[in-house]
PDB file of C-alpha atoms in Angstrom:
ATOM      1  CA  SER L   1      25.491-186.949  68.693  1.00 47.00           C
ATOM      2  CA  ILE L   2      25.172-190.477  68.374  1.00 53.00           C
ATOM      3  CA  ALA L   3      24.661-192.315  65.058  1.00 59.00           C
ATOM      4  CA  ARG L   4      21.624-194.300  64.276  1.00 61.00           C
ATOM      5  CA  GLY L   5      21.978-197.990  64.680  1.00 69.00           C
ATOM      6  CA  GLU L   6      25.133-197.601  67.216  1.00 83.00           C
ATOM      7  CA  THR L   7      24.850-199.677  70.315  1.00 93.00           C
ATOM      8  CA  ALA L   8      27.032-199.457  73.532  1.00 94.00           C
ATOM      9  CA  ASP L   9      27.978-203.166  72.727  1.00 93.00           C
ATOM     10  CA  LEU L  10      29.143-202.373  69.023  1.00 95.00           C
ATOM     11  CA  LEU L  11      30.821-199.224  70.126  1.00 95.00           C
ATOM     12  CA  LEU L  12      32.730-201.328  72.870  1.00 95.00           C
ATOM     13  CA  GLN L  13      33.668-204.072  70.403  1.00 95.00           C
ATOM     14  CA  ARG L  14      34.975-201.604  67.869  1.00 95.00           C
ATOM     15  CA  ALA L  15      36.888-199.693  70.700  1.00 95.00           C
ATOM     16  CA  ILE L  16      38.334-203.260  71.770  1.00 94.00           C
ATOM     17  CA  GLU L  17      39.827-203.534  68.235  1.00 95.00           C
ATOM     18  CA  TYR L  18      41.189-200.057  68.061  1.00 96.00           C
ATOM     19  CA  ARG L  19      43.021-200.613  71.331  1.00 92.00           C
ATOM     20  CA  VAL L  20      44.619-203.848  70.056  1.00 93.00           C
ATOM     21  CA  LEU L  21      45.727-201.939  66.918  1.00 95.00           C
ATOM     22  CA  GLY L  22      47.348-199.086  69.088  1.00 93.00           C
ATOM     23  CA  LYS L  23      44.691-196.496  67.865  1.00 96.00           C
ATOM     24  CA  ASN L  24      43.962-195.459  71.550  1.00 96.00           C
ATOM     25  CA  ALA L  25      42.488-191.943  70.430  1.00 95.00           C
ATOM     26  CA  GLU L  26      39.755-193.619  68.322  1.00 96.00           C
ATOM     27  CA  ALA L  27      39.137-196.231  70.983  1.00 96.00           C
ATOM     28  CA  ALA L  28      38.639-193.336  73.289  1.00 96.00           C
ATOM     29  CA  LYS L  29      35.965-191.717  71.188  1.00 96.00           C
ATOM     30  CA  ASP L  30      34.034-194.891  70.851  1.00 96.00           C
ATOM     31  CA  LEU L  31      33.978-195.464  74.606  1.00 96.00           C
ATOM     32  CA  GLU L  32      32.916-191.959  75.418  1.00 95.00           C
ATOM     33  CA  ARG L  33      29.913-192.518  73.156  1.00 95.00           C
ATOM     34  CA  ALA L  34      29.240-195.929  74.693  1.00 96.00           C
ATOM     35  CA  VAL L  35      29.271-194.603  78.063  1.00 94.00           C
ATOM     36  CA  GLN L  36      26.600-192.057  77.114  1.00 93.00           C
ATOM     37  CA  LEU L  37      24.432-195.058  75.869  1.00 93.00           C
ATOM     38  CA  ASP L  38      24.957-197.302  78.880  1.00 93.00           C
ATOM     39  CA  ALA L  39      26.253-195.311  81.897  1.00 89.00           C
ATOM     40  CA  GLY L  40      25.944-198.411  83.929  1.00 88.00           C
ATOM     41  CA  SER L  41      28.377-200.542  82.012  1.00 90.00           C
ATOM     42  CA  LEU L  42      31.366-201.353  84.381  1.00 92.00           C
ATOM     43  CA  LEU L  43      33.073-203.121  81.083  1.00 92.00           C
ATOM     44  CA  ILE L  44      32.790-199.996  79.185  1.00 94.00           C
ATOM     45  CA  GLN L  45      34.094-197.869  82.212  1.00 94.00           C
ATOM     46  CA  ARG L  46      37.065-200.134  82.578  1.00 93.00           C
ATOM     47  CA  GLU L  47      38.119-200.091  78.921  1.00 94.00           C
ATOM     48  CA  LEU L  48      37.739-196.300  78.872  1.00 96.00           C
ATOM     49  CA  GLY L  49      39.971-196.070  82.044  1.00 96.00           C
ATOM     50  CA  ARG L  50      42.489-198.331  80.246  1.00 95.00           C
ATOM     51  CA  VAL L  51      42.508-196.245  76.950  1.00 96.00           C
ATOM     52  CA  TYR L  52      42.593-192.819  79.074  1.00 97.00           C
ATOM     53  CA  PHE L  53      45.770-194.294  80.833  1.00 96.00           C
ATOM     54  CA  ALA L  54      47.135-195.382  77.574  1.00 95.00           C
ATOM     55  CA  ILE L  55      47.068-192.084  75.983  1.00 96.00           C
ATOM     56  CA  GLY L  56      48.509-190.238  79.227  1.00 95.00           C
ATOM     57  CA  LYS L  57      45.289-188.985  80.804  1.00 95.00           C
ATOM     58  CA  THR L  58      46.067-190.677  84.147  1.00 94.00           C
ATOM     59  CA  ASN L  59      43.961-188.429  86.152  1.00 95.00           C
ATOM     60  CA  GLU L  60      40.794-188.994  84.025  1.00 96.00           C
ATOM     61  CA  ALA L  61      41.683-192.759  84.047  1.00 97.00           C
ATOM     62  CA  ILE L  62      41.594-192.888  87.781  1.00 97.00           C
ATOM     63  CA  ASP L  63      38.305-190.789  87.924  1.00 96.00           C
ATOM     64  CA  ILE L  64      36.543-193.073  85.617  1.00 95.00           C
ATOM     65  CA  VAL L  65      37.451-196.104  87.378  1.00 96.00           C
ATOM     66  CA  SER L  66      36.836-194.538  90.870  1.00 96.00           C
ATOM     67  CA  HIS L  67      33.395-193.702  89.428  1.00 94.00           C
ATOM     68  CA  ALA L  68      32.661-197.199  88.312  1.00 93.00           C
ATOM     69  CA  LEU L  69      33.646-198.644  91.675  1.00 93.00           C
ATOM     70  CA  ARG L  70      31.070-196.504  93.270  1.00 92.00           C
ATOM     71  CA  THR L  71      28.438-198.162  91.165  1.00 84.00           C
ATOM     72  CA  LYS L  72      26.164-200.536  92.929  1.00 79.00           C
ATOM     73  CA  SER L  73      27.101-203.828  91.415  1.00 79.00           C
ATOM     74  CA  GLU L  74      26.368-207.453  91.791  1.00 82.00           C
ATOM     75  CA  GLN L  75      29.733-208.278  89.911  1.00 85.00           C
ATOM     76  CA  PRO L  76      32.326-208.921  92.399  1.00 89.00           C
ATOM     77  CA  THR L  77      34.825-210.048  89.993  1.00 90.00           C
ATOM     78  CA  GLU L  78      34.094-207.077  87.718  1.00 90.00           C
ATOM     79  CA  LEU L  79      34.749-204.623  90.589  1.00 92.00           C
ATOM     80  CA  ALA L  80      38.022-206.494  91.604  1.00 95.00           C
ATOM     81  CA  ALA L  81      39.166-205.967  87.968  1.00 95.00           C
ATOM     82  CA  LEU L  82      38.482-202.484  88.307  1.00 96.00           C
ATOM     83  CA  ARG L  83      40.523-202.280  91.715  1.00 96.00           C
ATOM     84  CA  ALA L  84      43.294-204.000  90.128  1.00 97.00           C
ATOM     85  CA  LEU L  85      43.253-201.424  87.251  1.00 97.00           C
ATOM     86  CA  ARG L  86      42.978-198.434  89.638  1.00 98.00           C
ATOM     87  CA  ALA L  87      46.087-200.060  91.404  1.00 98.00           C
ATOM     88  CA  GLU L  88      48.286-200.103  88.165  1.00 96.00           C
ATOM     89  CA  PHE L  89      47.210-196.347  87.644  1.00 97.00           C
ATOM     90  CA  LEU L  90      47.907-195.231  91.037  1.00 97.00           C
ATOM     91  CA  GLY L  91      51.149-197.307  91.061  1.00 97.00           C
ATOM     92  CA  ALA L  92      52.133-195.298  87.899  1.00 95.00           C
ATOM     93  CA  ARG L  93      51.648-192.187  89.704  1.00 94.00           C
ATOM     94  CA  SER L  94      53.692-193.315  92.686  1.00 96.00           C
ATOM     95  CA  GLU L  95      50.809-193.343  94.995  1.00 97.00           C
ATOM     96  CA  LEU L  96      52.083-196.796  96.239  1.00 98.00           C
ATOM     97  CA  ASN L  97      49.973-197.308  99.436  1.00 98.00           C
ATOM     98  CA  LYS L  98      46.861-196.753  97.812  1.00 98.00           C
ATOM     99  CA  ALA L  99      47.668-198.945  94.906  1.00 98.00           C
ATOM    100  CA  LEU L 100      48.457-201.611  97.496  1.00 98.00           C
ATOM    101  CA  GLN L 101      45.305-201.289  99.110  1.00 98.00           C
ATOM    102  CA  ASP L 102      43.265-201.747  95.839  1.00 98.00           C
ATOM    103  CA  CYS L 103      45.536-204.652  94.956  1.00 98.00           C
ATOM    104  CA  GLU L 104      45.043-206.476  98.104  1.00 98.00           C
ATOM    105  CA  ASP L 105      41.078-205.794  97.630  1.00 97.00           C
ATOM    106  CA  ALA L 106      41.170-207.248  94.419  1.00 97.00           C
ATOM    107  CA  ILE L 107      43.159-210.456  95.357  1.00 98.00           C
ATOM    108  CA  ARG L 108      40.810-210.966  98.222  1.00 97.00           C
ATOM    109  CA  THR L 109      38.020-211.149  95.692  1.00 95.00           C
ATOM    110  CA  GLN L 110      39.531-213.240  93.313  1.00 94.00           C
ATOM    111  CA  LEU L 111      42.438-215.509  94.491  1.00 96.00           C
ATOM    112  CA  SER L 112      43.270-216.972  91.007  1.00 96.00           C
ATOM    113  CA  ASN L 113      44.868-213.990  89.157  1.00 97.00           C
ATOM    114  CA  VAL L 114      48.402-214.326  88.619  1.00 97.00           C
ATOM    115  CA  GLU L 115      48.885-210.953  87.116  1.00 97.00           C
ATOM    116  CA  TRP L 116      47.714-209.387  90.249  1.00 98.00           C
ATOM    117  CA  TYR L 117      50.146-211.146  92.473  1.00 98.00           C
ATOM    118  CA  LEU L 118      52.882-209.999  90.243  1.00 98.00           C
ATOM    119  CA  LEU L 119      51.506-206.267  90.520  1.00 98.00           C
ATOM    120  CA  ARG L 120      51.341-206.394  94.224  1.00 98.00           C
ATOM    121  CA  SER L 121      54.959-207.823  94.366  1.00 98.00           C
ATOM    122  CA  ASP L 122      56.260-204.918  92.266  1.00 98.00           C
ATOM    123  CA  LEU L 123      54.350-202.582  94.610  1.00 98.00           C
ATOM    124  CA  HIS L 124      55.914-204.515  97.650  1.00 98.00           C
ATOM    125  CA  ARG L 125      59.129-204.080  95.941  1.00 98.00           C
ATOM    126  CA  ARG L 126      58.902-200.390  95.500  1.00 98.00           C
ATOM    127  CA  LEU L 127      57.781-199.843  99.068  1.00 98.00           C
ATOM    128  CA  LYS L 128      60.899-201.890 100.340  1.00 97.00           C
ATOM    129  CA  GLN L 129      58.561-204.361 101.952  1.00 98.00           C
ATOM    130  CA  GLY L 130      60.403-207.381 101.395  1.00 97.00           C
ATOM    131  CA  LYS L 131      58.878-209.866 104.024  1.00 97.00           C
ATOM    132  CA  GLN L 132      55.324-208.874 102.838  1.00 98.00           C
ATOM    133  CA  ARG L 133      56.540-209.233  99.207  1.00 98.00           C
ATOM    134  CA  ILE L 134      57.693-212.921 100.005  1.00 98.00           C
ATOM    135  CA  ALA L 135      54.480-213.729 101.843  1.00 98.00           C
ATOM    136  CA  GLY L 136      52.285-212.465  99.138  1.00 98.00           C
ATOM    137  CA  ILE L 137      54.008-214.351  96.495  1.00 98.00           C
ATOM    138  CA  GLU L 138      53.889-217.545  98.617  1.00 98.00           C
ATOM    139  CA  GLN L 139      50.208-217.077  98.862  1.00 98.00           C
ATOM    140  CA  GLY L 140      49.975-216.707  95.127  1.00 98.00           C
ATOM    141  CA  LEU L 141      51.896-219.864  94.418  1.00 97.00           C
ATOM    142  CA  LYS L 142      49.561-221.625  96.812  1.00 97.00           C
ATOM    143  CA  GLU L 143      46.444-220.349  95.065  1.00 98.00           C
ATOM    144  CA  THR L 144      47.461-220.696  91.402  1.00 97.00           C
ATOM    145  CA  GLY L 145      50.805-222.852  91.309  1.00 96.00           C
ATOM    146  CA  ALA L 146      51.956-220.476  88.510  1.00 96.00           C
ATOM    147  CA  GLY L 147      55.438-220.999  87.419  1.00 94.00           C
ATOM    148  CA  ILE L 148      56.258-217.353  86.955  1.00 96.00           C
ATOM    149  CA  LEU L 149      55.389-216.792  90.582  1.00 97.00           C
ATOM    150  CA  ALA L 150      58.132-219.328  91.475  1.00 96.00           C
ATOM    151  CA  ILE L 151      60.629-217.106  89.808  1.00 96.00           C
ATOM    152  CA  GLU L 152      59.223-214.155  91.143  1.00 98.00           C
ATOM    153  CA  LEU L 153      59.739-215.562  94.651  1.00 98.00           C
ATOM    154  CA  VAL L 154      63.215-216.329  93.834  1.00 98.00           C
ATOM    155  CA  GLU L 155      63.919-212.591  92.725  1.00 98.00           C
ATOM    156  CA  ALA L 156      61.976-211.530  95.949  1.00 98.00           C
ATOM    157  CA  GLN L 157      64.424-213.688  98.148  1.00 98.00           C
ATOM    158  CA  LEU L 158      67.480-212.290  96.474  1.00 98.00           C
ATOM    159  CA  ASP L 159      66.116-208.839  96.765  1.00 97.00           C
ATOM    160  CA  ASP L 160      65.716-209.312 100.593  1.00 97.00           C
ATOM    161  CA  GLY L 161      69.034-210.646 101.102  1.00 97.00           C
ATOM    162  CA  GLN L 162      67.831-214.376 101.695  1.00 97.00           C
ATOM    163  CA  PHE L 163      70.686-215.892  99.567  1.00 97.00           C
ATOM    164  CA  LYS L 164      70.664-219.241 101.247  1.00 97.00           C
ATOM    165  CA  VAL L 165      67.057-219.611 100.905  1.00 97.00           C
ATOM    166  CA  ALA L 166      66.989-218.760  97.102  1.00 97.00           C
ATOM    167  CA  LEU L 167      70.136-220.969  96.407  1.00 97.00           C
ATOM    168  CA  PRO L 168      68.460-224.456  96.342  1.00 96.00           C
ATOM    169  CA  GLN L 169      65.655-223.580  94.109  1.00 95.00           C
ATOM    170  CA  ILE L 170      68.080-221.773  91.716  1.00 97.00           C
ATOM    171  CA  GLU L 171      70.217-224.957  91.592  1.00 96.00           C
ATOM    172  CA  ALA L 172      67.319-226.916  90.851  1.00 95.00           C
ATOM    173  CA  GLU L 173      66.460-224.654  87.901  1.00 94.00           C
ATOM    174  CA  ILE L 174      69.924-224.770  86.660  1.00 95.00           C
ATOM    175  CA  LYS L 175      69.726-228.364  86.391  1.00 94.00           C
ATOM    176  CA  SER L 176      66.371-228.849  84.836  1.00 93.00           C
ATOM    177  CA  SER L 177      66.016-225.701  82.885  1.00 86.00           C
ATOM    178  CA  ARG L 178      66.807-225.397  78.738  1.00 88.00           C
ATOM    179  CA  ILE L 179      67.477-221.792  79.195  1.00 86.00           C
ATOM    180  CA  LYS L 180      70.135-221.289  81.960  1.00 91.00           C
ATOM    181  CA  GLY L 181      71.207-217.924  81.365  1.00 93.00           C
ATOM    182  CA  SER L 182      68.809-215.857  83.609  1.00 94.00           C
ATOM    183  CA  TRP L 183      69.234-218.659  86.376  1.00 96.00           C
ATOM    184  CA  LEU L 184      72.876-218.355  86.258  1.00 96.00           C
ATOM    185  CA  ILE L 185      72.736-214.601  86.666  1.00 96.00           C
ATOM    186  CA  ARG L 186      70.326-215.326  89.802  1.00 97.00           C
ATOM    187  CA  ARG L 187      73.068-217.723  91.100  1.00 97.00           C
ATOM    188  CA  ALA L 188      75.746-214.942  90.740  1.00 97.00           C
ATOM    189  CA  ARG L 189      73.587-212.681  92.817  1.00 97.00           C
ATOM    190  CA  ALA L 190      73.163-215.425  95.426  1.00 97.00           C
ATOM    191  CA  ARG L 191      76.920-216.378  95.410  1.00 97.00           C
ATOM    192  CA  LEU L 192      78.074-212.650  95.665  1.00 97.00           C
ATOM    193  CA  GLY L 193      75.496-212.113  98.347  1.00 97.00           C
ATOM    194  CA  LEU L 194      77.196-215.157 100.134  1.00 97.00           C
ATOM    195  CA  GLY L 195      80.799-213.499  99.580  1.00 97.00           C
ATOM    196  CA  ASP L 196      81.656-216.098  97.021  1.00 96.00           C
ATOM    197  CA  LYS L 197      83.107-213.723  94.238  1.00 96.00           C
ATOM    198  CA  THR L 198      84.889-216.446  92.319  1.00 96.00           C
ATOM    199  CA  GLY L 199      81.783-218.575  91.839  1.00 96.00           C
ATOM    200  CA  ALA L 200      79.630-215.354  90.888  1.00 96.00           C
ATOM    201  CA  THR L 201      82.342-214.390  88.302  1.00 96.00           C
ATOM    202  CA  GLU L 202      82.194-217.950  86.971  1.00 96.00           C
ATOM    203  CA  ASP L 203      78.408-217.816  86.646  1.00 95.00           C
TER     204      ASP L 203
END
């Protein structure tokens, strides 16, 4: 039963406020009602998927997002956001190859979203695809120039055993960075990988 004066938009706004406050059960109720009022809204379905996932209903979250992706839509960026969200859900369920496919599709549509490059990097890491991970982060860096991806690239190089490649970037960061701790740890990893135990211990 839908109260008089309730619109899908108002319910969506209130649900987002609930979600920000961590009241996901209330958000889910509002969004379920909003979907009844506006079954075609990709944004409402995306929010509902996100809230279902937050309350542990992973299967329902994937179902609602998959349903939204089957909608005929002229909004490629909205569909890309849905794909990235489903990638997150599938990743949480360890369906890593499917998650990676969704993430690739999302990135192809919208090359500027830094979060999606980080998500893909994590999926590559979990799939032990070191070379693809590095190539993917390099693409993200070229497209966005985001500093966080430069850090991710060094992490990926270290994970892939490319200690010599990672070291110059680490050295540069240690010289210029105010907060050196995490970079010293990265240099220790590189030095250890290159057999310099003394240097690694000092770091």
